GROMACS .gro file of C-alpha atoms in nm:
model
  477
    1UNK     CA    1  14.839  12.712   7.495
    2UNK     CA    2  14.866  12.501   7.803
    3UNK     CA    3  14.772  12.788   8.010
    4UNK     CA    4  14.530  12.987   7.819
    5UNK     CA    5  14.342  12.572   7.795
    6UNK     CA    6  14.415  12.580   8.167
    7UNK     CA    7  14.216  12.919   8.184
    8UNK     CA    8  13.973  12.775   7.982
    9UNK     CA    9  13.911  12.474   8.184
   10UNK     CA   10  13.920  12.714   8.493
   11UNK     CA   11  13.630  12.944   8.349
   12UNK     CA   12  13.413  12.607   8.303
   13UNK     CA   13  13.430  12.541   8.609
   14UNK     CA   14  13.318  12.870   8.762
   15UNK     CA   15  13.013  12.867   8.464
   16UNK     CA   16  12.939  12.529   8.596
   17UNK     CA   17  12.935  12.592   8.974
   18UNK     CA   18  12.734  12.898   8.920
   19UNK     CA   19  12.487  12.745   8.710
   20UNK     CA   20  12.505  12.463   9.031
   21UNK     CA   21  12.403  12.718   9.254
   22UNK     CA   22  12.165  12.930   9.087
   23UNK     CA   23  11.991  12.618   9.005
   24UNK     CA   24  11.973  12.506   9.381
   25UNK     CA   25  11.894  12.882   9.519
   26UNK     CA   26  11.635  12.826   9.820
   27UNK     CA   27  11.503  13.142   9.775
   28UNK     CA   28  11.430  13.079   9.394
   29UNK     CA   29  11.286  12.742   9.539
   30UNK     CA   30  11.026  12.889   9.736
   31UNK     CA   31  10.979  13.110   9.547
   32UNK     CA   32  10.887  12.887   9.243
   33UNK     CA   33  10.629  12.664   9.564
   34UNK     CA   34  10.444  12.995   9.658
   35UNK     CA   35  10.354  13.068   9.284
   36UNK     CA   36  10.233  12.719   9.231
   37UNK     CA   37  10.052  12.776   9.579
   38UNK     CA   38   9.882  13.063   9.465
   39UNK     CA   39   9.782  12.860   9.111
   40UNK     CA   40   9.627  12.616   9.388
   41UNK     CA   41   9.454  12.876   9.627
   42UNK     CA   42   9.254  12.969   9.281
   43UNK     CA   43   9.178  12.614   9.148
   44UNK     CA   44   9.060  12.472   9.533
   45UNK     CA   45   8.837  12.813   9.581
   46UNK     CA   46   8.733  12.853   9.192
   47UNK     CA   47   8.594  12.452   9.249
   48UNK     CA   48   8.399  12.522   9.565
   49UNK     CA   49   8.237  12.903   9.459
   50UNK     CA   50   8.159  12.644   9.087
   51UNK     CA   51   7.972  12.397   9.295
   52UNK     CA   52   7.748  12.658   9.501
   53UNK     CA   53   7.662  12.812   9.177
   54UNK     CA   54   7.602  12.445   9.018
   55UNK     CA   55   7.439  12.325   9.350
   56UNK     CA   56   7.276  12.655   9.494
   57UNK     CA   57   7.281  12.914   9.231
   58UNK     CA   58   7.461  13.153   9.486
   59UNK     CA   59   7.788  13.168   9.640
   60UNK     CA   60   7.803  13.080  10.011
   61UNK     CA   61   8.026  13.343  10.183
   62UNK     CA   62   8.086  13.115  10.497
   63UNK     CA   63   8.219  12.836  10.308
   64UNK     CA   64   8.467  13.019  10.126
   65UNK     CA   65   8.571  13.155  10.476
   66UNK     CA   66   8.652  12.850  10.618
   67UNK     CA   67   8.831  12.755  10.257
   68UNK     CA   68   9.006  13.053  10.278
   69UNK     CA   69   9.151  12.947  10.623
   70UNK     CA   70   9.298  12.606  10.518
   71UNK     CA   71   9.458  12.848  10.275
   72UNK     CA   72   9.608  13.038  10.528
   73UNK     CA   73   9.711  12.716  10.669
   74UNK     CA   74   9.929  12.550  10.357
   75UNK     CA   75  10.030  12.938  10.341
   76UNK     CA   76  10.165  12.858  10.724
   77UNK     CA   77  10.356  12.535  10.559
   78UNK     CA   78  10.534  12.707  10.284
   79UNK     CA   79  10.672  12.978  10.551
   80UNK     CA   80  10.709  12.741  10.806
   81UNK     CA   81  10.940  12.587  10.499
   82UNK     CA   82  11.141  12.888  10.418
   83UNK     CA   83  11.279  12.854  10.836
   84UNK     CA   84  11.356  12.475  10.850
   85UNK     CA   85  11.379  12.332  10.479
   86UNK     CA   86  11.445  12.576  10.231
   87UNK     CA   87  11.502  12.342   9.983
   88UNK     CA   88  11.227  12.134   9.980
   89UNK     CA   89  11.039  12.016   9.708
   90UNK     CA   90  10.890  12.298   9.571
   91UNK     CA   91  10.595  12.111   9.406
   92UNK     CA   92  10.446  11.839   9.663
   93UNK     CA   93  10.307  12.108   9.886
   94UNK     CA   94  10.107  12.295   9.558
   95UNK     CA   95   9.952  11.960   9.456
   96UNK     CA   96   9.861  11.821   9.748
   97UNK     CA   97   9.688  12.193   9.807
   98UNK     CA   98   9.493  12.100   9.462
   99UNK     CA   99   9.362  11.750   9.571
  100UNK     CA  100   9.282  11.844   9.885
  101UNK     CA  101   9.099  12.146   9.806
  102UNK     CA  102   8.874  11.984   9.467
  103UNK     CA  103   8.800  11.664   9.731
  104UNK     CA  104   8.645  11.917   9.995
  105UNK     CA  105   8.456  12.088   9.677
  106UNK     CA  106   8.306  11.756   9.566
  107UNK     CA  107   8.252  11.660   9.921
  108UNK     CA  108   8.030  11.943   9.929
  109UNK     CA  109   7.826  11.962   9.591
  110UNK     CA  110   7.720  11.570   9.795
  111UNK     CA  111   7.653  11.711  10.075
  112UNK     CA  112   7.389  11.976   9.962
  113UNK     CA  113   7.252  11.715   9.792
  114UNK     CA  114   7.173  11.530  10.110
  115UNK     CA  115   7.039  11.835  10.223
  116UNK     CA  116   7.357  11.767  10.502
  117UNK     CA  117   7.451  12.125  10.653
  118UNK     CA  118   7.611  12.278  10.928
  119UNK     CA  119   7.881  12.017  11.140
  120UNK     CA  120   7.574  11.706  11.022
  121UNK     CA  121   7.805  11.796  10.625
  122UNK     CA  122   8.079  11.532  10.589
  123UNK     CA  123   8.203  11.836  10.401
  124UNK     CA  124   8.229  12.090  10.744
  125UNK     CA  125   8.415  11.795  10.901
  126UNK     CA  126   8.690  11.738  10.675
  127UNK     CA  127   8.764  12.106  10.667
  128UNK     CA  128   8.819  12.022  11.020
  129UNK     CA  129   9.020  11.742  10.978
  130UNK     CA  130   9.249  11.906  10.733
  131UNK     CA  131   9.297  12.188  10.949
  132UNK     CA  132   9.401  11.912  11.192
  133UNK     CA  133   9.596  11.729  10.940
  134UNK     CA  134   9.812  12.031  10.841
  135UNK     CA  135   9.880  12.145  11.169
  136UNK     CA  136  10.025  11.799  11.249
  137UNK     CA  137  10.225  11.825  10.905
  138UNK     CA  138  10.404  12.135  11.061
  139UNK     CA  139  10.501  12.001  11.350
  140UNK     CA  140  10.629  11.755  11.186
  141UNK     CA  141  10.838  11.939  10.996
  142UNK     CA  142  10.971  12.185  11.320
  143UNK     CA  143  11.051  11.889  11.542
  144UNK     CA  144  11.235  11.608  11.290
  145UNK     CA  145  11.500  11.859  11.190
  146UNK     CA  146  11.711  11.568  11.061
  147UNK     CA  147  11.539  11.222  10.920
  148UNK     CA  148  11.830  11.032  10.962
  149UNK     CA  149  11.745  11.059  11.321
  150UNK     CA  150  11.436  10.788  11.247
  151UNK     CA  151  11.695  10.509  11.228
  152UNK     CA  152  11.748  10.547  11.577
  153UNK     CA  153  11.321  10.472  11.643
  154UNK     CA  154  11.323  10.151  11.388
  155UNK     CA  155  11.217   9.906  11.654
  156UNK     CA  156  10.964  10.124  11.878
  157UNK     CA  157  10.824  10.257  11.534
  158UNK     CA  158  10.790   9.843  11.484
  159UNK     CA  159  10.664   9.817  11.794
  160UNK     CA  160  10.382  10.116  11.745
  161UNK     CA  161  10.303  10.010  11.393
  162UNK     CA  162  10.180   9.689  11.593
  163UNK     CA  163   9.997   9.816  11.876
  164UNK     CA  164   9.815  10.058  11.636
  165UNK     CA  165   9.689   9.791  11.465
  166UNK     CA  166   9.668   9.604  11.734
  167UNK     CA  167   9.404   9.928  11.926
  168UNK     CA  168   9.094   9.838  11.778
  169UNK     CA  169   9.097   9.472  11.933
  170UNK     CA  170   9.060   9.613  12.267
  171UNK     CA  171   8.718   9.598  12.439
  172UNK     CA  172   8.565   9.915  12.483
  173UNK     CA  173   8.734  10.104  12.214
  174UNK     CA  174   8.741   9.942  11.930
  175UNK     CA  175   8.427   9.952  11.717
  176UNK     CA  176   8.326   9.764  11.395
  177UNK     CA  177   8.203  10.047  11.077
  178UNK     CA  178   8.095   9.898  10.777
  179UNK     CA  179   8.213   9.540  10.816
  180UNK     CA  180   8.560   9.638  10.916
  181UNK     CA  181   8.681   9.655  11.310
  182UNK     CA  182   8.996   9.880  11.249
  183UNK     CA  183   8.846  10.196  11.434
  184UNK     CA  184   8.865  10.306  11.725
  185UNK     CA  185   8.573  10.509  11.937
  186UNK     CA  186   8.611  10.769  12.182
  187UNK     CA  187   8.267  10.969  12.262
  188UNK     CA  188   8.103  11.076  11.862
  189UNK     CA  189   8.493  11.073  11.796
  190UNK     CA  190   8.642  10.753  11.556
  191UNK     CA  191   8.957  10.712  11.406
  192UNK     CA  192   9.136  10.440  11.219
  193UNK     CA  193   9.488  10.374  11.350
  194UNK     CA  194   9.608  10.206  11.083
  195UNK     CA  195   9.618  10.443  10.869
  196UNK     CA  196   9.921  10.621  11.099
  197UNK     CA  197  10.073  10.275  11.108
  198UNK     CA  198  10.173  10.265  10.752
  199UNK     CA  199  10.429  10.540  10.854
  200UNK     CA  200  10.579  10.322  11.124
  201UNK     CA  201  10.647  10.030  10.903
  202UNK     CA  202  10.745  10.272  10.632
  203UNK     CA  203  11.048  10.406  10.882
  204UNK     CA  204  11.078  10.017  11.051
  205UNK     CA  205  11.108   9.868  10.733
  206UNK     CA  206  11.385  10.111  10.623
  207UNK     CA  207  11.543  10.079  10.916
  208UNK     CA  208  11.538   9.753  10.921
  209UNK     CA  209  11.648   9.685  10.520
  210UNK     CA  210  11.903   9.904  10.555
  211UNK     CA  211  12.122   9.680  10.772
  212UNK     CA  212  12.056   9.351  10.604
  213UNK     CA  213  12.074   9.530  10.329
  214UNK     CA  214  12.386   9.302  10.162
  215UNK     CA  215  12.288   9.008  10.360
  216UNK     CA  216  11.947   8.949  10.216
  217UNK     CA  217  12.070   9.075   9.842
  218UNK     CA  218  12.342   8.767   9.850
  219UNK     CA  219  12.323   8.519  10.108
  220UNK     CA  220  12.078   8.213  10.078
  221UNK     CA  221  11.978   7.921   9.898
  222UNK     CA  222  11.874   7.918   9.555
  223UNK     CA  223  11.596   7.706   9.526
  224UNK     CA  224  11.394   7.689   9.202
  225UNK     CA  225  11.624   7.948   9.015
  226UNK     CA  226  11.494   8.199   9.276
  227UNK     CA  227  11.816   8.272   9.564
  228UNK     CA  228  11.622   8.287   9.898
  229UNK     CA  229  11.740   8.464  10.196
  230UNK     CA  230  11.866   8.320  10.492
  231UNK     CA  231  11.565   8.311  10.745
  232UNK     CA  232  11.838   8.464  11.049
  233UNK     CA  233  11.796   8.779  10.796
  234UNK     CA  234  11.483   8.772  10.643
  235UNK     CA  235  11.295   8.681  10.978
  236UNK     CA  236  11.280   9.022  11.206
  237UNK     CA  237  11.089   9.169  10.911
  238UNK     CA  238  10.864   8.892  10.782
  239UNK     CA  239  10.712   8.861  11.139
  240UNK     CA  240  10.607   9.141  11.171
  241UNK     CA  241  10.477   9.164  10.837
  242UNK     CA  242  10.258   8.829  10.961
  243UNK     CA  243  10.155   8.960  11.263
  244UNK     CA  244  10.062   9.300  11.086
  245UNK     CA  245   9.870   9.034  10.791
  246UNK     CA  246   9.667   8.832  11.078
  247UNK     CA  247   9.561   9.108  11.294
  248UNK     CA  248   9.411   9.296  10.979
  249UNK     CA  249   9.267   8.930  10.784
  250UNK     CA  250   9.096   8.904  11.176
  251UNK     CA  251   8.960   9.279  11.192
  252UNK     CA  252   8.835   9.235  10.827
  253UNK     CA  253   8.988   9.487  10.719
  254UNK     CA  254   9.193   9.330  10.340
  255UNK     CA  255   9.260   9.697  10.189
  256UNK     CA  256   9.508   9.775  10.447
  257UNK     CA  257   9.627   9.441  10.403
  258UNK     CA  258   9.701   9.433  10.054
  259UNK     CA  259   9.852   9.843  10.114
  260UNK     CA  260  10.123   9.666  10.418
  261UNK     CA  261  10.200   9.376  10.161
  262UNK     CA  262  10.280   9.621   9.862
  263UNK     CA  263  10.492   9.830  10.121
  264UNK     CA  264  10.696   9.534  10.213
  265UNK     CA  265  10.746   9.394   9.901
  266UNK     CA  266  10.855   9.725   9.693
  267UNK     CA  267  11.094   9.835  10.040
  268UNK     CA  268  11.252   9.485  10.009
  269UNK     CA  269  11.315   9.453   9.616
  270UNK     CA  270  11.433   9.818   9.643
  271UNK     CA  271  11.692   9.742   9.921
  272UNK     CA  272  11.799   9.404   9.710
  273UNK     CA  273  11.783   9.488   9.383
  274UNK     CA  274  11.660   9.119   9.291
  275UNK     CA  275  11.365   9.073   9.067
  276UNK     CA  276  11.255   8.771   9.223
  277UNK     CA  277  11.091   8.963   9.554
  278UNK     CA  278  10.841   9.096   9.245
  279UNK     CA  279  10.802   8.735   9.121
  280UNK     CA  280  10.759   8.564   9.497
  281UNK     CA  281  10.459   8.855   9.587
  282UNK     CA  282  10.285   8.831   9.278
  283UNK     CA  283  10.261   8.422   9.353
  284UNK     CA  284  10.166   8.467   9.712
  285UNK     CA  285   9.899   8.783   9.642
  286UNK     CA  286   9.703   8.490   9.423
  287UNK     CA  287   9.797   8.219   9.651
  288UNK     CA  288   9.693   8.433   9.978
  289UNK     CA  289   9.349   8.523   9.730
  290UNK     CA  290   9.236   8.168   9.606
  291UNK     CA  291   9.302   8.059  10.010
  292UNK     CA  292   9.058   8.312  10.167
  293UNK     CA  293   8.769   8.262   9.860
  294UNK     CA  294   8.782   7.886   9.958
  295UNK     CA  295   8.816   7.953  10.315
  296UNK     CA  296   8.510   8.231  10.301
  297UNK     CA  297   8.321   7.980  10.066
  298UNK     CA  298   8.292   7.648  10.296
  299UNK     CA  299   8.155   7.900  10.548
  300UNK     CA  300   8.539   7.787  10.805
  301UNK     CA  301   8.618   8.175  10.824
  302UNK     CA  302   8.351   8.256  11.044
  303UNK     CA  303   8.409   7.964  11.255
  304UNK     CA  304   8.793   8.077  11.289
  305UNK     CA  305   8.630   8.379  11.372
  306UNK     CA  306   8.799   8.542  11.041
  307UNK     CA  307   8.672   8.814  10.917
  308UNK     CA  308   8.690   8.721  10.536
  309UNK     CA  309   8.348   8.720  10.471
  310UNK     CA  310   8.361   9.049  10.286
  311UNK     CA  311   8.656   8.988  10.113
  312UNK     CA  312   8.457   8.682   9.912
  313UNK     CA  313   8.142   8.894   9.823
  314UNK     CA  314   8.294   9.176   9.704
  315UNK     CA  315   8.532   8.920   9.484
  316UNK     CA  316   8.155   8.799   9.393
  317UNK     CA  317   8.070   9.190   9.340
  318UNK     CA  318   8.334   9.222   9.092
  319UNK     CA  319   8.268   8.866   8.908
  320UNK     CA  320   7.905   8.974   8.864
  321UNK     CA  321   7.806   9.292   8.926
  322UNK     CA  322   7.489   9.336   8.744
  323UNK     CA  323   7.312   9.023   8.858
  324UNK     CA  324   6.993   9.158   8.992
  325UNK     CA  325   7.019   9.002   9.332
  326UNK     CA  326   7.305   9.084   9.393
  327UNK     CA  327   7.180   9.502   9.316
  328UNK     CA  328   6.912   9.433   9.486
  329UNK     CA  329   7.084   9.306   9.822
  330UNK     CA  330   7.075   9.607  10.106
  331UNK     CA  331   7.402   9.602  10.237
  332UNK     CA  332   7.719   9.385  10.076
  333UNK     CA  333   7.557   9.388   9.726
  334UNK     CA  334   7.644   9.571   9.400
  335UNK     CA  335   7.457   9.861   9.376
  336UNK     CA  336   7.743  10.069   9.504
  337UNK     CA  337   7.962   9.996   9.201
  338UNK     CA  338   7.664   9.951   8.959
  339UNK     CA  339   7.571  10.321   9.002
  340UNK     CA  340   7.893  10.440   9.085
  341UNK     CA  341   7.987  10.308   8.687
  342UNK     CA  342   7.687  10.479   8.574
  343UNK     CA  343   7.771  10.772   8.713
  344UNK     CA  344   8.070  10.815   8.541
  345UNK     CA  345   7.919  10.703   8.213
  346UNK     CA  346   7.705  11.013   8.262
  347UNK     CA  347   7.988  11.218   8.333
  348UNK     CA  348   8.153  11.125   7.934
  349UNK     CA  349   8.480  11.325   7.828
  350UNK     CA  350   8.393  11.717   8.039
  351UNK     CA  351   8.137  11.588   8.298
  352UNK     CA  352   7.813  11.751   8.428
  353UNK     CA  353   8.006  12.047   8.554
  354UNK     CA  354   8.048  12.112   8.943
  355UNK     CA  355   7.742  12.024   9.187
  356UNK     CA  356   7.536  11.932   8.882
  357UNK     CA  357   7.557  11.654   8.867
  358UNK     CA  358   7.375  11.340   9.071
  359UNK     CA  359   7.674  11.199   9.268
  360UNK     CA  360   7.485  11.070   9.569
  361UNK     CA  361   7.272  10.855   9.420
  362UNK     CA  362   7.617  10.638   9.448
  363UNK     CA  363   7.628  10.482   9.826
  364UNK     CA  364   7.883  10.643   9.999
  365UNK     CA  365   8.009  10.844   9.753
  366UNK     CA  366   8.231  11.076   9.926
  367UNK     CA  367   8.409  10.824  10.086
  368UNK     CA  368   8.503  10.523   9.915
  369UNK     CA  369   8.329  10.628   9.611
  370UNK     CA  370   8.465  10.953   9.565
  371UNK     CA  371   8.652  10.877   9.217
  372UNK     CA  372   8.277  10.784   9.074
  373UNK     CA  373   8.161  11.121   9.166
  374UNK     CA  374   8.456  11.324   9.049
  375UNK     CA  375   8.448  11.122   8.706
  376UNK     CA  376   8.039  11.246   8.721
  377UNK     CA  377   8.150  11.586   8.767
  378UNK     CA  378   8.481  11.667   8.594
  379UNK     CA  379   8.417  11.380   8.346
  380UNK     CA  380   8.720  11.170   8.173
  381UNK     CA  381   8.937  11.509   8.125
  382UNK     CA  382   8.864  11.609   8.504
  383UNK     CA  383   8.960  11.262   8.646
  384UNK     CA  384   9.298  11.241   8.373
  385UNK     CA  385   9.383  11.519   8.515
  386UNK     CA  386   9.363  11.399   8.924
  387UNK     CA  387   9.547  11.129   8.837
  388UNK     CA  388   9.832  11.297   8.655
  389UNK     CA  389   9.884  11.534   8.968
  390UNK     CA  390   9.870  11.182   9.193
  391UNK     CA  391  10.183  11.052   8.924
  392UNK     CA  392  10.330  11.319   8.934
  393UNK     CA  393  10.325  11.312   9.328
  394UNK     CA  394  10.432  10.988   9.334
  395UNK     CA  395  10.712  11.047   9.111
  396UNK     CA  396  10.884  11.343   9.277
  397UNK     CA  397  10.873  11.114   9.615
  398UNK     CA  398  11.016  10.831   9.396
  399UNK     CA  399  11.263  11.127   9.283
  400UNK     CA  400  11.399  11.208   9.648
  401UNK     CA  401  11.374  10.869   9.694
  402UNK     CA  402  11.645  10.765   9.428
  403UNK     CA  403  11.869  11.087   9.500
  404UNK     CA  404  11.854  10.962   9.835
  405UNK     CA  405  12.245  10.958   9.943
  406UNK     CA  406  12.188  10.670  10.160
  407UNK     CA  407  11.967  10.345  10.183
  408UNK     CA  408  11.779  10.499  10.464
  409UNK     CA  409  11.679  10.802  10.267
  410UNK     CA  410  11.629  10.596   9.980
  411UNK     CA  411  11.408  10.317  10.143
  412UNK     CA  412  11.228  10.619  10.337
  413UNK     CA  413  11.115  10.785  10.040
  414UNK     CA  414  11.046  10.537   9.825
  415UNK     CA  415  10.823  10.395  10.106
  416UNK     CA  416  10.616  10.668  10.135
  417UNK     CA  417  10.571  10.735   9.755
  418UNK     CA  418  10.458  10.416   9.707
  419UNK     CA  419  10.159  10.423  10.001
  420UNK     CA  420  10.024  10.687   9.784
  421UNK     CA  421  10.067  10.483   9.470
  422UNK     CA  422   9.953  10.185   9.568
  423UNK     CA  423   9.644  10.329   9.748
  424UNK     CA  424   9.524  10.524   9.419
  425UNK     CA  425   9.541  10.227   9.238
  426UNK     CA  426   9.341  10.013   9.472
  427UNK     CA  427   9.062  10.286   9.488
  428UNK     CA  428   9.085  10.361   9.126
  429UNK     CA  429   9.095   9.990   9.014
  430UNK     CA  430   8.826   9.890   9.234
  431UNK     CA  431   8.570  10.173   9.091
  432UNK     CA  432   8.669  10.109   8.813
  433UNK     CA  433   8.634   9.726   8.841
  434UNK     CA  434   8.971   9.661   8.746
  435UNK     CA  435   8.995   9.473   9.044
  436UNK     CA  436   8.797   9.344   9.359
  437UNK     CA  437   8.673   9.713   9.554
  438UNK     CA  438   8.884   9.720   9.907
  439UNK     CA  439   8.758   9.997  10.119
  440UNK     CA  440   9.057  10.238  10.097
  441UNK     CA  441   9.008  10.582  10.069
  442UNK     CA  442   9.163  10.803   9.790
  443UNK     CA  443   9.438  11.032   9.943
  444UNK     CA  444   9.403  11.367  10.021
  445UNK     CA  445   9.067  11.377   9.883
  446UNK     CA  446   8.803  11.097   9.994
  447UNK     CA  447   8.610  11.175  10.335
  448UNK     CA  448   8.777  11.051  10.662
  449UNK     CA  449   9.006  11.223  10.889
  450UNK     CA  450   9.219  10.900  10.919
  451UNK     CA  451   9.342  10.933  10.577
  452UNK     CA  452   9.407  11.343  10.626
  453UNK     CA  453   9.625  11.323  10.898
  454UNK     CA  454   9.879  11.031  10.791
  455UNK     CA  455   9.877  11.111  10.399
  456UNK     CA  456   9.973  11.465  10.472
  457UNK     CA  457  10.220  11.344  10.776
  458UNK     CA  458  10.397  11.177  10.514
  459UNK     CA  459  10.412  11.445  10.283
  460UNK     CA  460  10.585  11.668  10.572
  461UNK     CA  461  10.842  11.339  10.578
  462UNK     CA  462  10.884  11.361  10.247
  463UNK     CA  463  11.008  11.742  10.247
  464UNK     CA  464  11.201  11.667  10.508
  465UNK     CA  465  11.376  11.436  10.351
  466UNK     CA  466  11.416  11.644  10.026
  467UNK     CA  467  11.555  11.922  10.200
  468UNK     CA  468  11.834  11.740  10.380
  469UNK     CA  469  11.910  11.517  10.020
  470UNK     CA  470  11.956  11.836   9.866
  471UNK     CA  471  12.163  11.988  10.108
  472UNK     CA  472  12.391  11.662  10.134
  473UNK     CA  473  12.422  11.705   9.790
  474UNK     CA  474  12.561  12.066   9.812
  475UNK     CA  475  12.804  11.950  10.080
  476UNK     CA  476  12.954  11.668   9.817
  477UNK     CA  477  12.941  11.904   9.500
   0.00000   0.00000   0.00000
């Protein structure tokens, strides 16, 4: 009886191990990714063809060739993963391929409406930036074979982030676009270095919190029911965050400041597990908005050289978008958000169809308001599908983090996933008037090379993290 029981237990263990091996079969994982990529290519290519048929009544092979080139680059990413990250998450690459492709199709529709052709068209520049971003993602995958080496460079990442944020303030390099001094310009080339800075900040926060997690969680005094950490533990990360926020206020880029603040709050909450940080973060946001609005209203910000006037205008637009004077205001008025809202209402449940809407009526429809453009031509069903893709993308990133075997892996994956999540929330919330507009761009979809480059690098890092974590779990098993 005992021998039979032992034999049964052994066979059960062997069967469990066999199932575990099959579930972790790298070949199977990459096979799933390959099939999903084919579906992603079909969706993206079909969207571009439908845009051409809807707007032009004919198919332009040139644009399809360019889109096919991007498809080959995503195939190159898949092939690279088969060699350097065989167990990476199979859903990330197909999802961002669909999002990026739909964004190009929508920007192409806006270009046709505006009569833009050749390299003057935003869609062609978007294709070029996408190609550069995918190549950068491949380089990250090839160069960074083990994400844990990034812990050695956490302080270098800190200085890199601060340097990138300060770069637009250098005379002769920085330039002001749409009221925000966060760009660098060299000839006709413009770039927003703060987009890359968010990646370095995530690496620094993850590396520092890994070493200070215990002291931040346990040590400190209790004030009003909240246990506050010692300044010597919180000081370094707080100084970096305050410096970044101060520079962004001066530059007038409060959207990116809100992104950094959210990243800081979430990562320190994940590191310590203390809900007090969420409460403190919400209180600080309310106080900061109140102080900035008051300063802007009293015109003290202009005297101090702060870029708070835009923030005040956007809050005013948010509260009173249908005010006739604000609507007719040529610059900084509410015409953009009102036209975006009416465009989405025009799209209804199923949309007008790609290439059949009038998204170009909304100013900067390919940039800040591409979500409104998509809402008009794809309808409520279409934007819900897009939000579902973002939801899956973020949850896959969080899943990678929660499965991490060490604090650095967990914090970095959660931080990178949250960067995408908060951008989507801020952009969609601004377009739908849930919150004031901030000027951030919808990841992978809005026109903008800086955002594309940084977000594809984030995906490459998440792919690397997922591969390393799965391999570590196999060794432990």
